[in-house]
Amino acid sequence: MELDQAGTILVIGGTGTQGGNVARELLKHGHRVRILTRNPESAAAKAMAAKGAELIQGDLADPASLEPAMQNVSAIFSVQYADPYDQTVEPRNAANMVLAARKAGIEQVVHTSVAGSNLFPRWDKYKYLVQTWENKYEVEERIRNGGFRYWTILHPCWFMENFVEPLSAIMAPELKNGVLLGTMQGNTPLKLNSGEDTAKFARAAFENPQQFHAKDINVASDELSMTEIAETLSRVLDKKVVFETVGSEEARKRGMLEGTVYFMEWLEEVPGFGFNIEETRQHGVALTSFAEWVEENRHRFIIN
């Protein structure tokens, strides 16, 4: 590895699902981790500190707070918050991060975006979803063209964590009653990955920067239809779970986030996020099937 193995890696979003998994994965393998957090006193931040992470207070929206956060840092893991109510937040925060990283002389950025952000032409049915993709791609382009010695863009798919709290409240609002619902047909293929598997790719990129440089990697650990997902949950958890295809309006009325409703409609047009899962497997990173993940996380499911 060309980068200093003992160098500190700054993890953006280190108290969230993706950044938290990356921070834990890096710490587990002996890397020094610094976490940028708006609230070092939060329970999530304290839990990461207990695992050995260094906490530093800062906010991507406040450029002045980024300078001390990036001192003596060799690389950054970037995940950008997409505010569903203000779509200007994500690209603005990313621009602040890239500028601060260049000023600090940081050599490597591993950024996680979303599968489908680099597909063109854009699916233009909903302005909201088009702007979401455009924001993701704009951030990616800032990193690709940011002058970093090494960069890698990860494109994760549907997170397995969407089926457990807190994300299940808006992504699978009736799972607690044994019902998955959505606008997708029951047999439409859906690629899945877990935060842990995305984190494995991030660590691989940090440890092998030349091998992963200038790569856009679609991250998927498994591919199942919603019907097969319900069957897997039923079998592994010994609970009855069914999938119901419903209209867009009904999905919203029953608690699904509007952006998710749009996204499911897109997935009917671009089944499986538009790539072959063998793309992910060729990188040699160990992946966890959905059934294995459910078994490992069975304590997190609440199904009546």
CSV table of C-alpha atoms in Angstrom, one decimal:
chain,number,residue,atom,x,y,z
A,1,MET,CA,0.0,0.0,0.0
A,2,GLU,CA,1.4,3.4,-1.0
A,3,LEU,CA,-0.5,5.5,1.4
A,4,ASP,CA,0.7,5.5,5.0
A,5,GLN,CA,-0.9,2.5,6.7
A,6,ALA,CA,-0.8,4.3,10.0
A,7,GLY,CA,-2.3,7.5,8.4
A,8,THR,CA,-5.6,8.7,9.8
A,9,ILE,CA,-8.8,8.2,7.7
A,10,LEU,CA,-11.5,10.8,8.2
A,11,VAL,CA,-14.9,9.3,8.0
A,12,ILE,CA,-17.8,11.6,7.0
A,13,GLY,CA,-21.1,10.3,8.3
A,14,GLY,CA,-19.4,8.1,10.9
A,15,THR,CA,-22.4,8.0,13.2
A,16,GLY,CA,-24.8,6.9,10.4
A,17,THR,CA,-25.5,3.6,8.6
A,18,GLN,CA,-22.8,3.7,5.9
A,19,GLY,CA,-20.1,5.8,7.6
A,20,GLY,CA,-20.6,3.9,10.8
A,21,ASN,CA,-20.1,0.6,9.1
A,22,VAL,CA,-17.0,1.9,7.4
A,23,ALA,CA,-15.6,3.3,10.6
A,24,ARG,CA,-16.1,-0.1,12.4
A,25,GLU,CA,-14.6,-2.0,9.6
A,26,LEU,CA,-11.5,0.2,9.5
A,27,LEU,CA,-11.0,0.1,13.3
A,28,LYS,CA,-11.4,-3.7,13.3
A,29,HIS,CA,-8.5,-3.9,10.9
A,30,GLY,CA,-6.2,-1.6,12.7
A,31,HIS,CA,-6.7,1.7,10.9
A,32,ARG,CA,-6.8,5.0,12.7
A,33,VAL,CA,-10.2,6.6,12.3
A,34,ARG,CA,-11.3,10.2,12.9
A,35,ILE,CA,-15.1,10.9,12.7
A,36,LEU,CA,-16.5,14.2,11.8
A,37,THR,CA,-19.6,14.8,13.9
A,38,ARG,CA,-21.9,17.7,14.6
A,39,ASN,CA,-22.5,16.4,18.1
A,40,PRO,CA,-19.6,14.5,19.8
A,41,GLU,CA,-21.9,14.0,22.8
A,42,SER,CA,-24.5,11.9,20.9
A,43,ALA,CA,-24.9,8.3,21.8
A,44,ALA,CA,-23.8,7.2,18.4
A,45,ALA,CA,-20.7,9.3,18.6
A,46,LYS,CA,-19.8,8.0,22.0
A,47,ALA,CA,-20.3,4.4,20.9
A,48,MET,CA,-17.8,5.0,18.0
A,49,ALA,CA,-15.3,6.6,20.4
A,50,ALA,CA,-15.6,3.6,22.7
A,51,LYS,CA,-14.5,1.5,19.7
A,52,GLY,CA,-11.4,3.6,19.3
A,53,ALA,CA,-12.4,6.3,16.9
A,54,GLU,CA,-11.2,9.9,17.4
A,55,LEU,CA,-14.1,12.4,17.4
A,56,ILE,CA,-13.9,15.9,16.0
A,57,GLN,CA,-16.7,18.4,16.0
A,58,GLY,CA,-17.5,19.8,12.6
A,59,ASP,CA,-20.2,20.3,10.0
A,60,LEU,CA,-19.8,20.0,6.2
A,61,ALA,CA,-22.0,23.1,6.0
A,62,ASP,CA,-19.4,25.1,7.9
A,63,PRO,CA,-16.2,25.2,5.9
A,64,ALA,CA,-14.2,26.7,8.7
A,65,SER,CA,-14.8,23.6,10.8
A,66,LEU,CA,-13.3,21.3,8.2
A,67,GLU,CA,-9.8,22.6,8.3
A,68,PRO,CA,-8.9,21.2,11.8
A,69,ALA,CA,-10.8,18.0,11.0
A,70,MET,CA,-8.6,17.4,8.0
A,71,GLN,CA,-5.2,18.0,9.6
A,72,ASN,CA,-2.9,15.0,9.4
A,73,VAL,CA,-5.4,13.0,7.5
A,74,SER,CA,-4.3,10.7,4.6
A,75,ALA,CA,-7.7,9.8,3.2
A,76,ILE,CA,-11.4,10.4,3.4
A,77,PHE,CA,-14.5,8.3,3.3
A,78,SER,CA,-17.3,10.4,2.0
A,79,VAL,CA,-21.0,9.8,2.3
A,80,GLN,CA,-23.2,12.9,1.7
A,81,TYR,CA,-26.5,13.6,3.4
A,82,ALA,CA,-29.3,14.0,0.9
A,83,ASP,CA,-32.0,16.3,2.6
A,84,PRO,CA,-35.3,15.2,1.1
A,85,TYR,CA,-36.7,18.7,1.8
A,86,ASP,CA,-33.8,20.8,0.5
A,87,GLN,CA,-31.9,19.3,-2.5
A,88,THR,CA,-29.3,22.0,-2.5
A,89,VAL,CA,-27.7,20.7,0.7
A,90,GLU,CA,-25.9,17.6,-0.7
A,91,PRO,CA,-23.9,19.2,-3.6
A,92,ARG,CA,-23.1,22.3,-1.4
A,93,ASN,CA,-21.7,20.2,1.4
A,94,ALA,CA,-19.7,18.0,-1.0
A,95,ALA,CA,-18.2,21.1,-2.6
A,96,ASN,CA,-17.1,22.3,0.8
A,97,MET,CA,-15.6,18.9,1.6
A,98,VAL,CA,-13.6,18.6,-1.7
A,99,LEU,CA,-12.3,22.2,-1.4
A,100,ALA,CA,-11.1,21.6,2.2
A,101,ALA,CA,-9.6,18.2,1.3
A,102,ARG,CA,-7.6,19.7,-1.6
A,103,LYS,CA,-6.3,22.5,0.6
A,104,ALA,CA,-5.3,19.9,3.2
A,105,GLY,CA,-3.4,17.9,0.6
A,106,ILE,CA,-5.4,14.7,1.2
A,107,GLU,CA,-4.4,12.1,-1.4
A,108,GLN,CA,-7.4,9.7,-1.5
A,109,VAL,CA,-11.2,9.9,-1.4
A,110,VAL,CA,-13.5,6.9,-1.3
A,111,HIS,CA,-17.0,8.2,-1.9
A,112,THR,CA,-20.3,6.2,-1.7
A,113,SER,CA,-23.1,7.4,-4.0
A,114,VAL,CA,-25.9,5.2,-5.3
A,115,ALA,CA,-26.4,2.7,-8.1
A,116,GLY,CA,-27.9,4.2,-11.2
A,117,SER,CA,-26.5,7.7,-10.7
A,118,ASN,CA,-24.1,7.2,-13.6
A,119,LEU,CA,-26.9,5.9,-16.0
A,120,PHE,CA,-27.8,8.2,-18.9
A,121,PRO,CA,-30.1,9.4,-20.4
A,122,ARG,CA,-31.9,10.2,-17.2
A,123,TRP,CA,-35.4,8.7,-16.5
A,124,ASP,CA,-37.4,11.9,-16.5
A,125,LYS,CA,-40.8,10.9,-15.1
A,126,TYR,CA,-40.3,12.8,-11.8
A,127,LYS,CA,-38.4,16.0,-11.3
A,128,TYR,CA,-37.5,15.0,-7.7
A,129,LEU,CA,-35.8,11.8,-8.8
A,130,VAL,CA,-34.0,13.4,-11.7
A,131,GLN,CA,-32.6,16.1,-9.3
A,132,THR,CA,-31.6,13.4,-6.9
A,133,TRP,CA,-29.6,11.6,-9.6
A,134,GLU,CA,-28.2,14.9,-10.8
A,135,ASN,CA,-27.0,15.8,-7.3
A,136,LYS,CA,-25.4,12.4,-6.9
A,137,TYR,CA,-23.6,12.7,-10.2
A,138,GLU,CA,-22.5,16.3,-9.6
A,139,VAL,CA,-20.8,15.2,-6.3
A,140,GLU,CA,-19.2,12.2,-8.0
A,141,GLU,CA,-17.8,14.5,-10.7
A,142,ARG,CA,-16.4,16.9,-8.1
A,143,ILE,CA,-14.4,13.9,-6.6
A,144,ARG,CA,-13.4,12.4,-10.0
A,145,ASN,CA,-12.1,15.8,-11.1
A,146,GLY,CA,-10.9,17.0,-7.7
A,147,GLY,CA,-7.2,16.5,-8.3
A,148,PHE,CA,-6.9,13.6,-5.8
A,149,ARG,CA,-4.1,11.1,-6.3
A,150,TYR,CA,-6.6,8.2,-5.8
A,151,TRP,CA,-10.4,8.2,-6.0
A,152,THR,CA,-13.0,5.5,-5.9
A,153,ILE,CA,-16.8,5.8,-6.2
A,154,LEU,CA,-19.0,3.1,-4.7
A,155,HIS,CA,-22.5,2.7,-6.0
A,156,PRO,CA,-24.5,0.7,-3.4
A,157,CYS,CA,-28.0,-0.7,-4.2
A,158,TRP,CA,-31.0,-1.3,-2.0
A,159,PHE,CA,-29.8,-1.5,1.6
A,160,MET,CA,-30.7,-4.6,3.6
A,161,GLU,CA,-30.9,-2.2,6.5
A,162,ASN,CA,-34.1,-0.8,4.9
A,163,PHE,CA,-35.9,-3.7,6.5
A,164,VAL,CA,-35.0,-2.9,10.1
A,165,GLU,CA,-35.4,0.2,12.3
A,166,PRO,CA,-35.0,3.1,11.9
A,167,LEU,CA,-35.2,2.9,8.1
A,168,SER,CA,-38.0,0.4,7.9
A,169,ALA,CA,-40.4,3.1,9.3
A,170,ILE,CA,-40.4,4.8,5.9
A,171,MET,CA,-39.0,2.0,3.6
A,172,ALA,CA,-41.1,-0.9,4.9
A,173,PRO,CA,-43.7,0.7,7.1
A,174,GLU,CA,-46.0,-2.4,7.5
A,175,LEU,CA,-43.3,-5.0,8.0
A,176,LYS,CA,-44.0,-5.1,11.7
A,177,ASN,CA,-47.4,-6.5,10.7
A,178,GLY,CA,-45.8,-9.0,8.3
A,179,VAL,CA,-46.5,-7.0,5.1
A,180,LEU,CA,-44.0,-5.7,2.6
A,181,LEU,CA,-45.6,-3.3,0.2
A,182,GLY,CA,-44.6,-1.3,-2.9
A,183,THR,CA,-45.3,-0.3,-6.4
A,184,MET,CA,-42.9,-3.0,-7.8
A,185,GLN,CA,-44.2,-6.2,-9.3
A,186,GLY,CA,-43.5,-9.2,-7.1
A,187,ASN,CA,-41.1,-10.8,-9.5
A,188,THR,CA,-39.0,-7.7,-10.4
A,189,PRO,CA,-35.3,-8.3,-9.6
A,190,LEU,CA,-33.9,-6.1,-6.9
A,191,LYS,CA,-30.2,-6.0,-6.0
A,192,LEU,CA,-29.4,-5.7,-2.3
A,193,ASN,CA,-26.3,-4.9,-0.2
A,194,SER,CA,-25.6,-4.3,3.4
A,195,GLY,CA,-23.7,-1.5,5.1
A,196,GLU,CA,-21.1,-4.0,6.1
A,197,ASP,CA,-20.4,-5.1,2.6
A,198,THR,CA,-20.2,-1.6,1.3
A,199,ALA,CA,-17.7,-1.0,4.2
A,200,LYS,CA,-15.6,-4.0,3.0
A,201,PHE,CA,-15.2,-2.3,-0.4
A,202,ALA,CA,-14.2,0.9,1.2
A,203,ARG,CA,-11.5,-0.8,3.2
A,204,ALA,CA,-10.3,-2.6,0.2
A,205,ALA,CA,-10.0,0.7,-1.7
A,206,PHE,CA,-8.1,2.3,1.2
A,207,GLU,CA,-5.7,-0.6,1.5
A,208,ASN,CA,-5.2,-1.0,-2.3
A,209,PRO,CA,-5.5,2.5,-3.6
A,210,GLN,CA,-3.8,1.8,-7.0
A,211,GLN,CA,-6.0,-1.2,-7.7
A,212,PHE,CA,-9.2,0.7,-6.9
A,213,HIS,CA,-8.2,4.1,-8.4
A,214,ALA,CA,-10.5,5.7,-10.9
A,215,LYS,CA,-13.1,3.0,-10.5
A,216,ASP,CA,-16.9,3.2,-10.2
A,217,ILE,CA,-18.0,0.1,-8.5
A,218,ASN,CA,-21.6,-1.1,-8.3
A,219,VAL,CA,-22.0,-2.8,-5.0
A,220,ALA,CA,-24.5,-5.7,-4.7
A,221,SER,CA,-24.4,-8.7,-2.4
A,222,ASP,CA,-27.6,-10.5,-3.5
A,223,GLU,CA,-30.4,-10.2,-6.0
A,224,LEU,CA,-34.0,-11.2,-5.1
A,225,SER,CA,-37.5,-10.1,-6.0
A,226,MET,CA,-39.7,-8.6,-3.4
A,227,THR,CA,-41.6,-11.9,-3.2
A,228,GLU,CA,-38.4,-13.8,-2.6
A,229,ILE,CA,-37.4,-11.2,0.0
A,230,ALA,CA,-40.7,-11.8,1.9
A,231,GLU,CA,-40.2,-15.6,1.6
A,232,THR,CA,-36.6,-15.3,2.9
A,233,LEU,CA,-37.8,-13.2,5.9
A,234,SER,CA,-40.5,-15.8,6.6
A,235,ARG,CA,-38.2,-18.7,6.4
A,236,VAL,CA,-35.3,-17.3,8.4
A,237,LEU,CA,-37.3,-15.5,11.1
A,238,ASP,CA,-40.1,-18.1,11.3
A,239,LYS,CA,-42.6,-15.3,10.8
A,240,LYS,CA,-45.3,-15.0,8.0
A,241,VAL,CA,-44.3,-12.1,5.7
A,242,VAL,CA,-46.0,-11.4,2.4
A,243,PHE,CA,-45.5,-8.8,-0.4
A,244,GLU,CA,-48.3,-6.7,-1.8
A,245,THR,CA,-48.0,-4.7,-5.0
A,246,VAL,CA,-50.0,-1.4,-4.5
A,247,GLY,CA,-50.5,1.8,-6.4
A,248,SER,CA,-48.4,4.9,-5.8
A,249,GLU,CA,-51.1,6.8,-3.9
A,250,GLU,CA,-51.9,3.8,-1.7
A,251,ALA,CA,-48.2,3.3,-0.9
A,252,ARG,CA,-47.9,6.9,0.2
A,253,LYS,CA,-51.1,6.6,2.3
A,254,ARG,CA,-49.7,3.5,4.0
A,255,GLY,CA,-46.5,5.3,5.1
A,256,MET,CA,-43.9,4.9,2.4
A,257,LEU,CA,-41.7,7.8,1.8
A,258,GLU,CA,-42.7,9.6,-1.5
A,259,GLY,CA,-39.1,9.4,-2.9
A,260,THR,CA,-39.1,5.6,-2.3
A,261,VAL,CA,-42.4,5.3,-4.2
A,262,TYR,CA,-40.8,7.1,-7.2
A,263,PHE,CA,-37.7,5.0,-6.8
A,264,MET,CA,-39.7,1.8,-7.0
A,265,GLU,CA,-41.3,3.0,-10.2
A,266,TRP,CA,-37.8,3.6,-11.6
A,267,LEU,CA,-36.8,0.1,-10.6
A,268,GLU,CA,-39.6,-1.3,-12.8
A,269,GLU,CA,-38.0,0.6,-15.7
A,270,VAL,CA,-34.4,-0.3,-14.8
A,271,PRO,CA,-34.7,-3.7,-13.1
A,272,GLY,CA,-31.8,-4.7,-11.0
A,273,PHE,CA,-30.3,-1.2,-11.2
A,274,GLY,CA,-29.2,-1.9,-14.7
A,275,PHE,CA,-26.1,-4.0,-14.1
A,276,ASN,CA,-25.0,-7.6,-13.7
A,277,ILE,CA,-24.1,-8.7,-10.1
A,278,GLU,CA,-21.0,-10.5,-11.5
A,279,GLU,CA,-19.5,-6.9,-11.8
A,280,THR,CA,-19.5,-6.7,-8.1
A,281,ARG,CA,-18.2,-10.2,-7.5
A,282,GLN,CA,-15.2,-9.8,-9.8
A,283,HIS,CA,-13.4,-7.6,-7.2
A,284,GLY,CA,-12.9,-10.5,-4.8
A,285,VAL,CA,-14.5,-8.9,-1.8
A,286,ALA,CA,-16.4,-11.3,0.4
A,287,LEU,CA,-20.2,-10.7,0.3
A,288,THR,CA,-23.1,-11.6,2.5
A,289,SER,CA,-26.3,-13.0,1.1
A,290,PHE,CA,-29.6,-11.6,2.3
A,291,ALA,CA,-30.5,-14.8,4.1
A,292,GLU,CA,-27.2,-14.7,6.0
A,293,TRP,CA,-27.6,-11.0,6.8
A,294,VAL,CA,-31.2,-11.6,8.2
A,295,GLU,CA,-29.9,-14.5,10.3
A,296,GLU,CA,-27.0,-12.3,11.7
A,297,ASN,CA,-29.4,-9.4,12.4
A,298,ARG,CA,-32.5,-11.3,13.5
A,299,HIS,CA,-32.5,-9.4,16.8
A,300,ARG,CA,-33.2,-6.2,14.9
A,301,PHE,CA,-36.4,-7.3,13.3
A,302,ILE,CA,-39.7,-6.5,14.9
A,303,ILE,CA,-42.5,-8.6,13.3
A,304,ASN,CA,-45.7,-9.4,15.1
